[in-house]
Amino acid sequence: MKKNYNIKHVLLLLMVVLMAASCKTEKVLPQQEALKDVSGSWQVISATRNGTDLAALVDFTQFRISFDGTGYKLTNKLPFIVNQDGVFTLDDPQYPYKITFTATGGTAVSTAFTYPIVNGKRQLSLTFSPGCSNNSYVYVLQRVN
Amino acid sequence: MRSNLHIKGKKLWRACTCLILGIMLACCGEEITGVDQPAAATVGSTVPITVHINIPTAGNGGPDYLIFGFLVPKGWKTAQNAKITYNSEALGGGVMTLLTDATLPKNGGGLTWPAYMKKTFGIGANLIDDMEWVAYQSEKSYTHNGNTFTGDILINLKVGADNNNTLVKLGYVITDSGNGFTSDSNGTYYSVVMSKTCFEVTGGSGDLVDFCNPQLTIVDPPKSLDNDFVTLTFDGNVADTPLSGKNELYLCATAYTSDGKTIAVCEQTDKTKLVQTSPTSKRYRLTFWPKAFFNTTDAQTITKMEYFVTDKAGTTKVGYGNTLEPFVYTFKCG
């Protein structure tokens, strides 16, 4: 009888120890969201005007916008948010949803943009109105390889 | 060979059909019984329009509000320039208030009332998509209790806020807030009337905006600036022109700039070539960026463009209304 009593004690103790040992503070690794890097040269891969596809109507193959540091440069210009080279900023380098272009000697122009990965490639989708505010354009850009 | 259809008791059948149709129409759901609309007006004048309505109700639904939609050119800024009231013996009188984007129709699939109207009824027989539906709602509601309400919707609209002479086919629709553009066993809960005739606005200093008649050339978007892409389409189906039968067409255009200069681009090259949309469509189009097309400086803006469509030799040309007067397009947003 006494022996049994002892075994019960030992088992209880063992359980407490095991349970205590199983409690472990899990350390959450600080997952740093990567900074969105838009540097490089981008070309238009699709474009719409008021929902109408412009790809078959306009030659977009020569247009380039390149981002380098804080500056951007336009080559073979087309209607765009800005018409001159200048500087750009992202509102939040980790989770940007707005890009601001400031052409040299001009005022800052902001536009909403998305930055999805499609088929393993980053895309830059910009919505803007270069002419009348009622006319809305969407350019989807991809980095030039 | 022609065979005549003989139906015994033709008159009786006709009478029966009319009776059945009459019963169906008289059953349930909102109905526009007529529209009193003047044929013409001058820019800036206030036009009275009366829409006669009849609302037979059934069942015990509601209370719902009366919804009214008005199809008008965007340039008229109707939301700011129209005052709409209603008058009905059974319902009393009241104001139709403008529906904002915050009020979504029950069966509109997430669209706003104006978008729901445009999706359901389009722009009627108008040819330029620069029109909008403006939606209103009655102050008071009514229940579907078997009663019939008749009344009028009274519109006072100041026309031509864009100062353009206009030819347009206006449109009217009514429904109720509980059903929208739906039908069920009780009937059809909406009624739409699209004008067959053109309402004319005169006395403006702007361009003629003709929504009614097919045009030899159209510019898309209808309102744009020199920093937009514009698509110019020449429609060879509208009329026989000196260019009929020619299959290579070019644009010959002159730009007028803000600093008083004129820039002509009249050449027959790839830059000015109108491409046929499909091999037999007879519709030729060219999309260009006016700033680059006319090679303006950064300081210059293009205020308007006059143009002709020519053949490959550049000798045969067609202008406005199939004459030798140029087509005119003014770059503006309003």
CSV table of C-alpha atoms in Angstrom, one decimal:
chain,number,residue,atom,x,y,z
A,1,MET,CA,0.0,0.0,0.0
A,2,LYS,CA,2.7,2.4,0.9
A,3,LYS,CA,4.6,1.5,-2.1
A,4,ASN,CA,1.7,2.4,-4.3
A,5,TYR,CA,1.4,5.7,-2.6
A,6,ASN,CA,5.0,6.4,-3.4
A,7,ILE,CA,4.6,5.5,-7.1
A,8,LYS,CA,1.6,7.9,-7.3
A,9,HIS,CA,3.7,10.6,-5.9
A,10,VAL,CA,6.5,9.9,-8.3
A,11,LEU,CA,4.2,9.8,-11.2
A,12,LEU,CA,2.6,13.1,-10.2
A,13,LEU,CA,5.9,14.8,-9.8
A,14,LEU,CA,7.1,13.4,-13.1
A,15,MET,CA,4.0,14.8,-14.8
A,16,VAL,CA,4.4,18.2,-13.3
A,17,VAL,CA,8.0,18.3,-14.4
A,18,LEU,CA,7.1,17.1,-17.9
A,19,MET,CA,4.3,19.6,-18.2
A,20,ALA,CA,6.5,22.4,-16.9
A,21,ALA,CA,9.3,21.4,-19.3
A,22,SER,CA,6.8,21.4,-22.2
A,23,CYS,CA,6.0,25.1,-21.6
A,24,LYS,CA,8.5,27.0,-23.6
A,25,THR,CA,8.4,30.6,-24.6
A,26,GLU,CA,8.3,30.7,-28.3
A,27,LYS,CA,10.4,33.4,-29.7
A,28,VAL,CA,8.9,35.1,-32.7
A,29,LEU,CA,11.5,36.0,-35.2
A,30,PRO,CA,11.1,39.6,-36.2
A,31,GLN,CA,10.0,39.1,-39.9
A,32,GLN,CA,11.2,42.2,-41.6
A,33,GLU,CA,9.2,43.0,-44.7
A,34,ALA,CA,11.6,43.6,-47.5
A,35,LEU,CA,12.0,47.1,-48.7
A,36,LYS,CA,10.3,47.5,-52.1
A,37,ASP,CA,13.0,48.2,-54.6
A,38,VAL,CA,11.7,49.7,-57.8
A,39,SER,CA,15.2,50.6,-59.2
A,40,GLY,CA,15.9,49.7,-62.8
A,41,SER,CA,14.3,50.3,-66.1
A,42,TRP,CA,10.6,49.5,-66.7
A,43,GLN,CA,8.5,49.1,-69.8
A,44,VAL,CA,4.8,49.1,-70.3
A,45,ILE,CA,3.4,45.6,-70.8
A,46,SER,CA,-0.3,46.6,-70.9
A,47,ALA,CA,-2.3,49.8,-70.9
A,48,THR,CA,-5.9,50.9,-70.9
A,49,ARG,CA,-7.7,54.2,-71.3
A,50,ASN,CA,-11.1,54.3,-69.6
A,51,GLY,CA,-11.1,50.6,-69.7
A,52,THR,CA,-10.3,50.3,-73.4
A,53,ASP,CA,-7.2,48.3,-74.2
A,54,LEU,CA,-4.5,50.6,-75.8
A,55,ALA,CA,-2.0,47.9,-76.6
A,56,ALA,CA,-3.2,47.4,-80.2
A,57,LEU,CA,-3.6,51.1,-80.8
A,58,VAL,CA,-0.3,52.6,-79.5
A,59,ASP,CA,3.3,51.5,-79.7
A,60,PHE,CA,4.5,51.2,-76.1
A,61,THR,CA,7.6,49.2,-76.8
A,62,GLN,CA,10.0,52.2,-76.8
A,63,PHE,CA,8.8,53.9,-73.6
A,64,ARG,CA,11.0,53.4,-70.6
A,65,ILE,CA,11.0,54.8,-67.1
A,66,SER,CA,14.1,54.1,-65.0
A,67,PHE,CA,14.3,54.5,-61.3
A,68,ASP,CA,17.8,55.1,-59.8
A,69,GLY,CA,18.1,56.0,-56.1
A,70,THR,CA,15.7,58.9,-55.7
A,71,GLY,CA,15.6,59.9,-59.3
A,72,TYR,CA,13.6,58.8,-62.3
A,73,LYS,CA,14.2,59.2,-66.0
A,74,LEU,CA,11.8,59.0,-68.9
A,75,THR,CA,12.9,57.7,-72.4
A,76,ASN,CA,10.7,57.9,-75.5
A,77,LYS,CA,8.0,59.7,-73.7
A,78,LEU,CA,4.3,59.0,-73.8
A,79,PRO,CA,1.4,60.5,-71.8
A,80,PHE,CA,2.4,59.8,-68.2
A,81,ILE,CA,2.0,61.1,-64.7
A,82,VAL,CA,4.9,63.5,-65.4
A,83,ASN,CA,6.5,64.7,-68.6
A,84,GLN,CA,9.9,65.6,-67.3
A,85,ASP,CA,12.6,63.7,-65.4
A,86,GLY,CA,12.9,64.3,-61.7
A,87,VAL,CA,12.7,62.6,-58.3
A,88,PHE,CA,10.3,60.2,-56.8
A,89,THR,CA,9.4,59.0,-53.3
A,90,LEU,CA,7.3,56.0,-52.0
A,91,ASP,CA,5.1,56.8,-49.0
A,92,ASP,CA,6.3,53.7,-47.1
A,93,PRO,CA,9.3,51.7,-48.4
A,94,GLN,CA,7.9,48.5,-46.9
A,95,TYR,CA,4.3,48.7,-47.8
A,96,PRO,CA,4.1,51.4,-50.4
A,97,TYR,CA,0.7,52.2,-51.9
A,98,LYS,CA,1.5,55.7,-53.2
A,99,ILE,CA,4.2,56.9,-55.4
A,100,THR,CA,5.0,60.6,-55.8
A,101,PHE,CA,6.8,62.0,-58.8
A,102,THR,CA,8.3,65.5,-58.7
A,103,ALA,CA,9.5,66.6,-62.1
A,104,THR,CA,12.4,69.0,-62.1
A,105,GLY,CA,10.9,72.5,-61.7
A,106,GLY,CA,7.4,71.0,-61.3
A,107,THR,CA,5.1,70.2,-58.5
A,108,ALA,CA,4.7,66.8,-56.8
A,109,VAL,CA,2.1,64.5,-58.3
A,110,SER,CA,1.0,61.4,-56.4
A,111,THR,CA,-0.7,58.3,-57.7
A,112,ALA,CA,-1.9,55.0,-56.2
A,113,PHE,CA,0.0,52.0,-57.4
A,114,THR,CA,0.2,48.3,-56.8
A,115,TYR,CA,3.2,46.1,-56.9
A,116,PRO,CA,2.2,42.5,-57.5
A,117,ILE,CA,4.3,39.6,-58.4
A,118,VAL,CA,2.9,38.0,-61.6
A,119,ASN,CA,4.6,34.8,-63.0
A,120,GLY,CA,7.5,35.4,-60.7
A,121,LYS,CA,8.1,38.9,-61.9
A,122,ARG,CA,7.4,42.2,-60.2
A,123,GLN,CA,4.9,44.4,-61.8
A,124,LEU,CA,4.2,48.1,-61.2
A,125,SER,CA,0.6,49.1,-61.9
A,126,LEU,CA,0.0,52.8,-62.1
A,127,THR,CA,-3.4,54.6,-62.4
A,128,PHE,CA,-3.4,58.2,-63.5
A,129,SER,CA,-5.0,61.0,-65.7
A,130,PRO,CA,-2.4,62.9,-67.8
A,131,GLY,CA,-5.1,64.9,-69.6
A,132,CYS,CA,-8.7,65.4,-68.5
A,133,SER,CA,-9.3,64.1,-65.0
A,134,ASN,CA,-12.3,62.0,-66.3
A,135,ASN,CA,-9.9,60.0,-68.5
A,136,SER,CA,-8.3,57.3,-66.5
A,137,TYR,CA,-5.3,55.3,-67.7
A,138,VAL,CA,-3.7,52.2,-66.2
A,139,TYR,CA,-0.2,51.3,-67.2
A,140,VAL,CA,1.2,48.0,-66.1
A,141,LEU,CA,5.0,48.0,-66.1
A,142,GLN,CA,7.6,45.3,-65.9
A,143,ARG,CA,11.3,45.5,-65.5
A,144,VAL,CA,13.3,45.3,-68.7
A,145,ASN,CA,15.7,42.3,-68.5
B,1,MET,CA,-44.8,33.6,-103.8
B,2,ARG,CA,-46.7,35.4,-101.2
B,3,SER,CA,-49.3,33.8,-99.0
B,4,ASN,CA,-51.9,35.6,-97.0
B,5,LEU,CA,-52.5,34.5,-93.5
B,6,HIS,CA,-56.1,33.8,-92.8
B,7,ILE,CA,-57.2,33.7,-89.3
B,8,LYS,CA,-60.8,33.0,-88.4
B,9,GLY,CA,-62.3,35.7,-86.2
B,10,LYS,CA,-59.3,37.9,-86.7
B,11,LYS,CA,-60.9,40.8,-84.9
B,12,LEU,CA,-61.9,38.7,-82.0
B,13,TRP,CA,-58.4,37.4,-81.6
B,14,ARG,CA,-57.0,40.9,-81.8
B,15,ALA,CA,-59.5,42.1,-79.2
B,16,CYS,CA,-58.5,39.2,-76.9
B,17,THR,CA,-54.8,39.9,-77.3
B,18,CYS,CA,-55.3,43.5,-76.6
B,19,LEU,CA,-57.3,42.7,-73.5
B,20,ILE,CA,-54.7,40.2,-72.2
B,21,LEU,CA,-51.9,42.7,-72.9
B,22,GLY,CA,-54.0,45.4,-71.2
B,23,ILE,CA,-54.5,43.3,-68.1
B,24,MET,CA,-50.8,42.4,-68.0
B,25,LEU,CA,-49.7,46.0,-68.4
B,26,ALA,CA,-52.3,47.2,-65.9
B,27,CYS,CA,-51.3,44.7,-63.4
B,28,CYS,CA,-48.3,45.7,-61.4
B,29,GLY,CA,-45.2,47.7,-61.3
B,30,GLU,CA,-44.2,51.2,-62.1
B,31,GLU,CA,-45.0,52.6,-65.5
B,32,ILE,CA,-44.2,55.7,-67.4
B,33,THR,CA,-47.4,56.6,-69.3
B,34,GLY,CA,-46.0,59.6,-71.2
B,35,VAL,CA,-43.4,62.3,-71.3
B,36,ASP,CA,-44.0,65.9,-72.2
B,37,GLN,CA,-40.7,67.3,-73.4
B,38,PRO,CA,-40.1,70.3,-75.6
B,39,ALA,CA,-38.3,69.8,-78.9
B,40,ALA,CA,-35.7,72.5,-78.5
B,41,ALA,CA,-34.3,75.0,-76.1
B,42,THR,CA,-31.5,77.6,-75.9
B,43,VAL,CA,-28.3,77.2,-73.9
B,44,GLY,CA,-28.8,78.3,-70.3
B,45,SER,CA,-32.6,78.2,-70.4
B,46,THR,CA,-34.6,76.2,-67.9
B,47,VAL,CA,-36.7,73.5,-69.6
B,48,PRO,CA,-39.8,72.0,-68.0
B,49,ILE,CA,-40.3,68.3,-68.6
B,50,THR,CA,-43.2,66.3,-67.2
B,51,VAL,CA,-43.1,62.5,-66.8
B,52,HIS,CA,-46.5,61.0,-66.3
B,53,ILE,CA,-46.4,57.9,-64.1
B,54,ASN,CA,-48.8,55.2,-63.0
B,55,ILE,CA,-47.9,52.8,-60.2
B,56,PRO,CA,-50.3,49.8,-59.8
B,57,THR,CA,-49.2,47.8,-56.8
B,58,ALA,CA,-49.9,44.3,-55.7
B,59,GLY,CA,-49.2,42.1,-52.6
B,60,ASN,CA,-48.1,43.7,-49.4
B,61,GLY,CA,-44.5,44.8,-50.1
B,62,GLY,CA,-42.6,47.9,-49.2
B,63,PRO,CA,-42.7,50.6,-48.1
B,64,ASP,CA,-40.4,51.6,-51.0
B,65,TYR,CA,-39.3,54.9,-52.4
B,66,LEU,CA,-39.9,55.9,-56.0
B,67,ILE,CA,-36.7,56.0,-57.9
B,68,PHE,CA,-36.3,58.2,-61.0
B,69,GLY,CA,-33.4,58.1,-63.5
B,70,PHE,CA,-32.7,60.7,-66.2
B,71,LEU,CA,-30.3,60.1,-69.1
B,72,VAL,CA,-28.5,63.3,-70.1
B,73,PRO,CA,-25.2,64.6,-71.6
B,74,LYS,CA,-22.5,64.7,-68.9
B,75,GLY,CA,-21.6,68.3,-69.9
B,76,TRP,CA,-25.0,69.5,-68.6
B,77,LYS,CA,-24.0,68.8,-65.0
B,78,THR,CA,-27.6,67.8,-64.4
B,79,ALA,CA,-27.0,67.0,-60.7
B,80,GLN,CA,-26.4,70.7,-60.1
B,81,ASN,CA,-28.7,72.1,-62.7
B,82,ALA,CA,-32.0,70.2,-62.3
B,83,LYS,CA,-34.7,70.5,-59.8
B,84,ILE,CA,-37.1,67.6,-59.7
B,85,THR,CA,-40.4,67.3,-57.8
B,86,TYR,CA,-43.3,64.8,-57.9
B,87,ASN,CA,-46.9,65.2,-57.5
B,88,SER,CA,-49.5,62.5,-56.9
B,89,GLU,CA,-53.0,62.7,-55.4
B,90,ALA,CA,-52.5,59.5,-53.4
B,91,LEU,CA,-48.9,60.2,-52.4
B,92,GLY,CA,-48.9,63.9,-52.1
B,93,GLY,CA,-46.2,66.1,-53.5
B,94,GLY,CA,-42.5,66.3,-52.7
B,95,VAL,CA,-39.0,66.7,-53.8
B,96,MET,CA,-37.0,64.0,-55.6
B,97,THR,CA,-33.6,64.1,-54.0
B,98,LEU,CA,-30.4,63.3,-55.7
B,99,LEU,CA,-29.1,59.8,-54.9
B,100,THR,CA,-25.4,59.8,-53.9
B,101,ASP,CA,-23.0,56.9,-54.3
B,102,ALA,CA,-23.7,56.0,-50.7
B,103,THR,CA,-27.2,54.6,-51.6
B,104,LEU,CA,-26.8,51.3,-53.4
B,105,PRO,CA,-29.7,49.6,-55.1
B,106,LYS,CA,-30.9,46.3,-53.6
B,107,ASN,CA,-30.5,44.3,-56.8
B,108,GLY,CA,-27.7,46.2,-58.4
B,109,GLY,CA,-25.0,43.8,-57.6
B,110,GLY,CA,-22.9,46.4,-55.8
B,111,LEU,CA,-23.3,49.1,-58.4
B,112,THR,CA,-24.5,52.6,-57.6
B,113,TRP,CA,-27.9,53.6,-59.0
B,114,PRO,CA,-26.4,55.6,-61.9
B,115,ALA,CA,-24.1,52.7,-62.8
B,116,TYR,CA,-27.0,50.2,-62.4
B,117,MET,CA,-29.0,52.3,-64.8
B,118,LYS,CA,-26.2,52.6,-67.3
B,119,LYS,CA,-25.5,48.9,-67.2
B,120,THR,CA,-29.2,48.0,-67.7
B,121,PHE,CA,-30.2,50.6,-70.3
B,122,GLY,CA,-27.0,51.8,-71.8
B,123,ILE,CA,-27.2,55.2,-73.4
B,124,GLY,CA,-30.2,54.4,-75.6
B,125,ALA,CA,-29.8,55.3,-79.2
B,126,ASN,CA,-27.2,57.9,-78.6
B,127,LEU,CA,-24.0,57.5,-80.5
B,128,ILE,CA,-21.4,59.1,-78.2
B,129,ASP,CA,-20.7,57.7,-74.8
B,130,ASP,CA,-20.5,61.0,-73.0
B,131,MET,CA,-23.8,60.6,-71.2
B,132,GLU,CA,-24.8,59.9,-67.7
B,133,TRP,CA,-27.8,58.6,-65.7
B,134,VAL,CA,-28.7,60.9,-62.9
B,135,ALA,CA,-30.7,59.1,-60.1
B,136,TYR,CA,-33.3,60.6,-57.7
B,137,GLN,CA,-35.4,59.2,-55.0
B,138,SER,CA,-38.8,60.4,-53.7
B,139,GLU,CA,-39.0,61.9,-50.2
B,140,LYS,CA,-42.0,59.7,-49.2
B,141,SER,CA,-42.3,56.0,-49.6
B,142,TYR,CA,-45.3,53.9,-50.5
B,143,THR,CA,-46.5,50.3,-49.8
B,144,HIS,CA,-47.5,47.7,-52.4
B,145,ASN,CA,-51.0,47.2,-51.1
B,146,GLY,CA,-53.1,46.8,-54.3
B,147,ASN,CA,-53.6,50.5,-54.7
B,148,THR,CA,-52.8,52.4,-57.9
B,149,PHE,CA,-51.0,55.7,-57.7
B,150,THR,CA,-50.9,58.1,-60.7
B,151,GLY,CA,-48.9,61.2,-60.8
B,152,ASP,CA,-46.3,63.3,-62.4
B,153,ILE,CA,-42.6,63.8,-62.1
B,154,LEU,CA,-41.8,67.4,-62.9
B,155,ILE,CA,-38.3,68.3,-64.1
B,156,ASN,CA,-36.9,71.8,-64.3
B,157,LEU,CA,-33.5,71.5,-66.0
B,158,LYS,CA,-31.1,74.3,-67.0
B,159,VAL,CA,-29.7,72.9,-70.2
B,160,GLY,CA,-26.3,73.3,-71.9
B,161,ALA,CA,-24.0,74.0,-68.9
B,162,ASP,CA,-21.1,73.2,-71.2
B,163,ASN,CA,-22.3,75.9,-73.6
B,164,ASN,CA,-22.4,73.5,-76.5
B,165,ASN,CA,-25.1,73.2,-79.1
B,166,THR,CA,-26.4,69.7,-78.6
B,167,LEU,CA,-28.6,67.1,-80.3
B,168,VAL,CA,-29.5,64.4,-77.9
B,169,LYS,CA,-32.0,61.7,-77.2
B,170,LEU,CA,-33.0,61.9,-73.5
B,171,GLY,CA,-34.1,59.0,-71.5
B,172,TYR,CA,-36.3,58.4,-68.4
B,173,VAL,CA,-36.7,55.4,-66.1
B,174,ILE,CA,-38.7,54.8,-62.9
B,175,THR,CA,-38.6,51.9,-60.5
B,176,ASP,CA,-38.8,51.5,-56.7
B,177,SER,CA,-36.1,51.1,-54.1
B,178,GLY,CA,-37.3,47.7,-53.0
B,179,ASN,CA,-37.2,46.0,-56.4
B,180,GLY,CA,-35.0,47.9,-58.9
B,181,PHE,CA,-34.9,46.7,-62.5
B,182,THR,CA,-36.5,43.3,-61.9
B,183,SER,CA,-39.7,41.4,-62.8
B,184,ASP,CA,-41.6,38.6,-61.0
B,185,SER,CA,-45.0,37.1,-61.0
B,186,ASN,CA,-46.5,40.3,-59.9
B,187,GLY,CA,-45.1,42.2,-62.8
B,188,THR,CA,-42.2,44.4,-64.0
B,189,TYR,CA,-41.1,46.9,-61.4
B,190,TYR,CA,-39.6,49.4,-63.8
B,191,SER,CA,-40.5,51.4,-66.9
B,192,VAL,CA,-38.0,53.1,-69.3
B,193,VAL,CA,-38.7,55.6,-72.0
B,194,MET,CA,-36.0,56.5,-74.4
B,195,SER,CA,-36.8,59.5,-76.7
B,196,LYS,CA,-37.0,58.6,-80.3
B,197,THR,CA,-36.6,62.2,-81.4
B,198,CYS,CA,-33.6,64.5,-80.9
B,199,PHE,CA,-33.8,67.3,-78.3
B,200,GLU,CA,-32.0,70.3,-79.7
B,201,VAL,CA,-30.1,72.9,-77.7
B,202,THR,CA,-29.0,76.0,-79.7
B,203,GLY,CA,-27.4,79.3,-79.0
B,204,GLY,CA,-24.2,78.0,-77.5
B,205,SER,CA,-20.7,79.2,-78.4
B,206,GLY,CA,-19.1,75.8,-78.2
B,207,ASP,CA,-18.9,72.9,-80.7
B,208,LEU,CA,-22.0,71.1,-81.9
B,209,VAL,CA,-22.2,67.8,-79.9
B,210,ASP,CA,-24.4,65.5,-82.0
B,211,PHE,CA,-25.4,62.4,-80.1
B,212,CYS,CA,-28.1,61.6,-82.6
B,213,ASN,CA,-26.6,61.4,-86.1
B,214,PRO,CA,-23.8,59.2,-87.2
B,215,GLN,CA,-20.7,61.2,-87.8
B,216,LEU,CA,-18.1,60.7,-90.4
B,217,THR,CA,-15.4,61.0,-87.7
B,218,ILE,CA,-15.5,60.5,-84.0
B,219,VAL,CA,-12.9,61.3,-81.4
B,220,ASP,CA,-12.5,59.1,-78.3
B,221,PRO,CA,-12.5,60.1,-75.5
B,222,PRO,CA,-15.1,62.7,-76.4
B,223,LYS,CA,-13.5,65.1,-74.0
B,224,SER,CA,-9.7,65.2,-73.8
B,225,LEU,CA,-6.6,67.4,-73.7
B,226,ASP,CA,-3.5,67.3,-75.8
B,227,ASN,CA,-1.8,65.1,-73.1
B,228,ASP,CA,-4.4,62.3,-73.6
B,229,PHE,CA,-4.2,59.6,-76.2
B,230,VAL,CA,-7.0,60.4,-78.7
B,231,THR,CA,-8.4,57.8,-81.1
B,232,LEU,CA,-9.9,59.3,-84.3
B,233,THR,CA,-12.2,57.0,-86.2
B,234,PHE,CA,-13.4,57.7,-89.8
B,235,ASP,CA,-16.6,55.7,-90.5
B,236,GLY,CA,-17.0,55.1,-94.3
B,237,ASN,CA,-20.4,53.5,-93.7
B,238,VAL,CA,-22.0,56.8,-92.7
B,239,ALA,CA,-22.1,58.3,-96.2
B,240,ASP,CA,-20.6,57.9,-99.7
B,241,THR,CA,-17.6,60.2,-99.8
B,242,PRO,CA,-14.9,61.0,-102.4
B,243,LEU,CA,-12.8,58.6,-100.3
B,244,SER,CA,-15.2,55.6,-100.8
B,245,GLY,CA,-13.3,52.8,-102.4
B,246,LYS,CA,-9.9,54.1,-101.3
B,247,ASN,CA,-8.4,51.8,-98.8
B,248,GLU,CA,-5.5,53.9,-97.5
B,249,LEU,CA,-6.5,56.9,-95.6
B,250,TYR,CA,-4.5,59.5,-93.8
B,251,LEU,CA,-5.0,62.3,-91.4
B,252,CYS,CA,-4.2,65.9,-92.4
B,253,ALA,CA,-4.4,68.1,-89.4
B,254,THR,CA,-3.7,71.6,-88.1
B,255,ALA,CA,-3.2,72.3,-84.4
B,256,TYR,CA,-3.9,75.7,-82.8
B,257,THR,CA,-1.8,76.4,-79.8
B,258,SER,CA,-2.2,78.5,-76.7
B,259,ASP,CA,0.6,80.9,-77.9
B,260,GLY,CA,-1.2,81.6,-81.1
B,261,LYS,CA,0.8,79.3,-83.4
B,262,THR,CA,-0.6,76.9,-85.9
B,263,ILE,CA,1.2,73.6,-86.6
B,264,ALA,CA,0.2,71.6,-89.6
B,265,VAL,CA,0.9,67.9,-90.0
B,266,CYS,CA,-0.3,66.9,-93.4
B,267,GLU,CA,1.7,64.0,-94.7
B,268,GLN,CA,0.9,60.5,-95.9
B,269,THR,CA,3.2,58.4,-93.7
B,270,ASP,CA,2.8,55.7,-91.0
B,271,LYS,CA,2.5,58.5,-88.5
B,272,THR,CA,-0.8,59.8,-90.0
B,273,LYS,CA,-2.2,56.5,-91.4
B,274,LEU,CA,-5.7,55.5,-90.3
B,275,VAL,CA,-5.8,51.7,-90.1
B,276,GLN,CA,-9.0,49.8,-91.0
B,277,THR,CA,-10.3,48.1,-87.9
B,278,SER,CA,-11.1,44.9,-89.9
B,279,PRO,CA,-10.8,44.0,-93.6
B,280,THR,CA,-14.3,45.0,-94.5
B,281,SER,CA,-15.4,47.3,-91.7
B,282,LYS,CA,-14.8,50.6,-93.6
B,283,ARG,CA,-13.9,52.1,-90.2
B,284,TYR,CA,-10.4,53.5,-90.1
B,285,ARG,CA,-8.8,54.7,-87.0
B,286,LEU,CA,-5.6,56.3,-85.7
B,287,THR,CA,-4.6,56.7,-82.0
B,288,PHE,CA,-2.1,59.4,-81.2
B,289,TRP,CA,-0.7,61.6,-78.5
B,290,PRO,CA,-1.4,65.2,-79.8
B,291,LYS,CA,1.6,66.7,-78.0
B,292,ALA,CA,4.0,64.3,-79.8
B,293,PHE,CA,2.0,64.2,-83.1
B,294,PHE,CA,2.2,68.0,-83.5
B,295,ASN,CA,5.6,68.2,-81.7
B,296,THR,CA,4.7,71.0,-79.4
B,297,THR,CA,7.1,72.5,-76.9
B,298,ASP,CA,6.5,71.9,-73.2
B,299,ALA,CA,5.1,75.4,-72.8
B,300,GLN,CA,2.6,75.1,-75.6
B,301,THR,CA,-0.8,73.5,-75.2
B,302,ILE,CA,-3.1,72.7,-78.1
B,303,THR,CA,-6.5,74.3,-77.9
B,304,LYS,CA,-8.1,72.8,-80.9
B,305,MET,CA,-7.4,70.9,-84.0
B,306,GLU,CA,-8.9,71.1,-87.5
B,307,TYR,CA,-8.5,68.1,-89.8
B,308,PHE,CA,-9.3,66.3,-93.0
B,309,VAL,CA,-9.1,62.7,-94.0
B,310,THR,CA,-7.2,62.2,-97.3
B,311,ASP,CA,-6.2,59.5,-99.7
B,312,LYS,CA,-2.7,58.3,-100.2
B,313,ALA,CA,-1.9,60.9,-102.7
B,314,GLY,CA,-3.2,63.6,-100.4
B,315,THR,CA,-5.3,65.1,-103.2
B,316,THR,CA,-8.7,63.8,-102.3
B,317,LYS,CA,-9.9,65.0,-99.0
B,318,VAL,CA,-13.0,64.9,-96.9
B,319,GLY,CA,-14.1,67.3,-94.1
B,320,TYR,CA,-17.0,68.1,-91.9
B,321,GLY,CA,-20.3,66.7,-93.2
B,322,ASN,CA,-18.6,65.4,-96.3
B,323,THR,CA,-17.5,68.9,-97.4
B,324,LEU,CA,-14.2,70.7,-97.8
B,325,GLU,CA,-14.7,72.5,-94.5
B,326,PRO,CA,-12.4,70.9,-91.9
B,327,PHE,CA,-13.6,68.8,-89.0
B,328,VAL,CA,-13.0,70.6,-85.7
B,329,TYR,CA,-12.1,69.1,-82.4
B,330,THR,CA,-11.6,71.3,-79.3
B,331,PHE,CA,-9.4,70.1,-76.5
B,332,LYS,CA,-11.2,70.6,-73.3
B,333,CYS,CA,-12.6,68.7,-70.3
B,334,GLY,CA,-15.9,70.3,-69.5
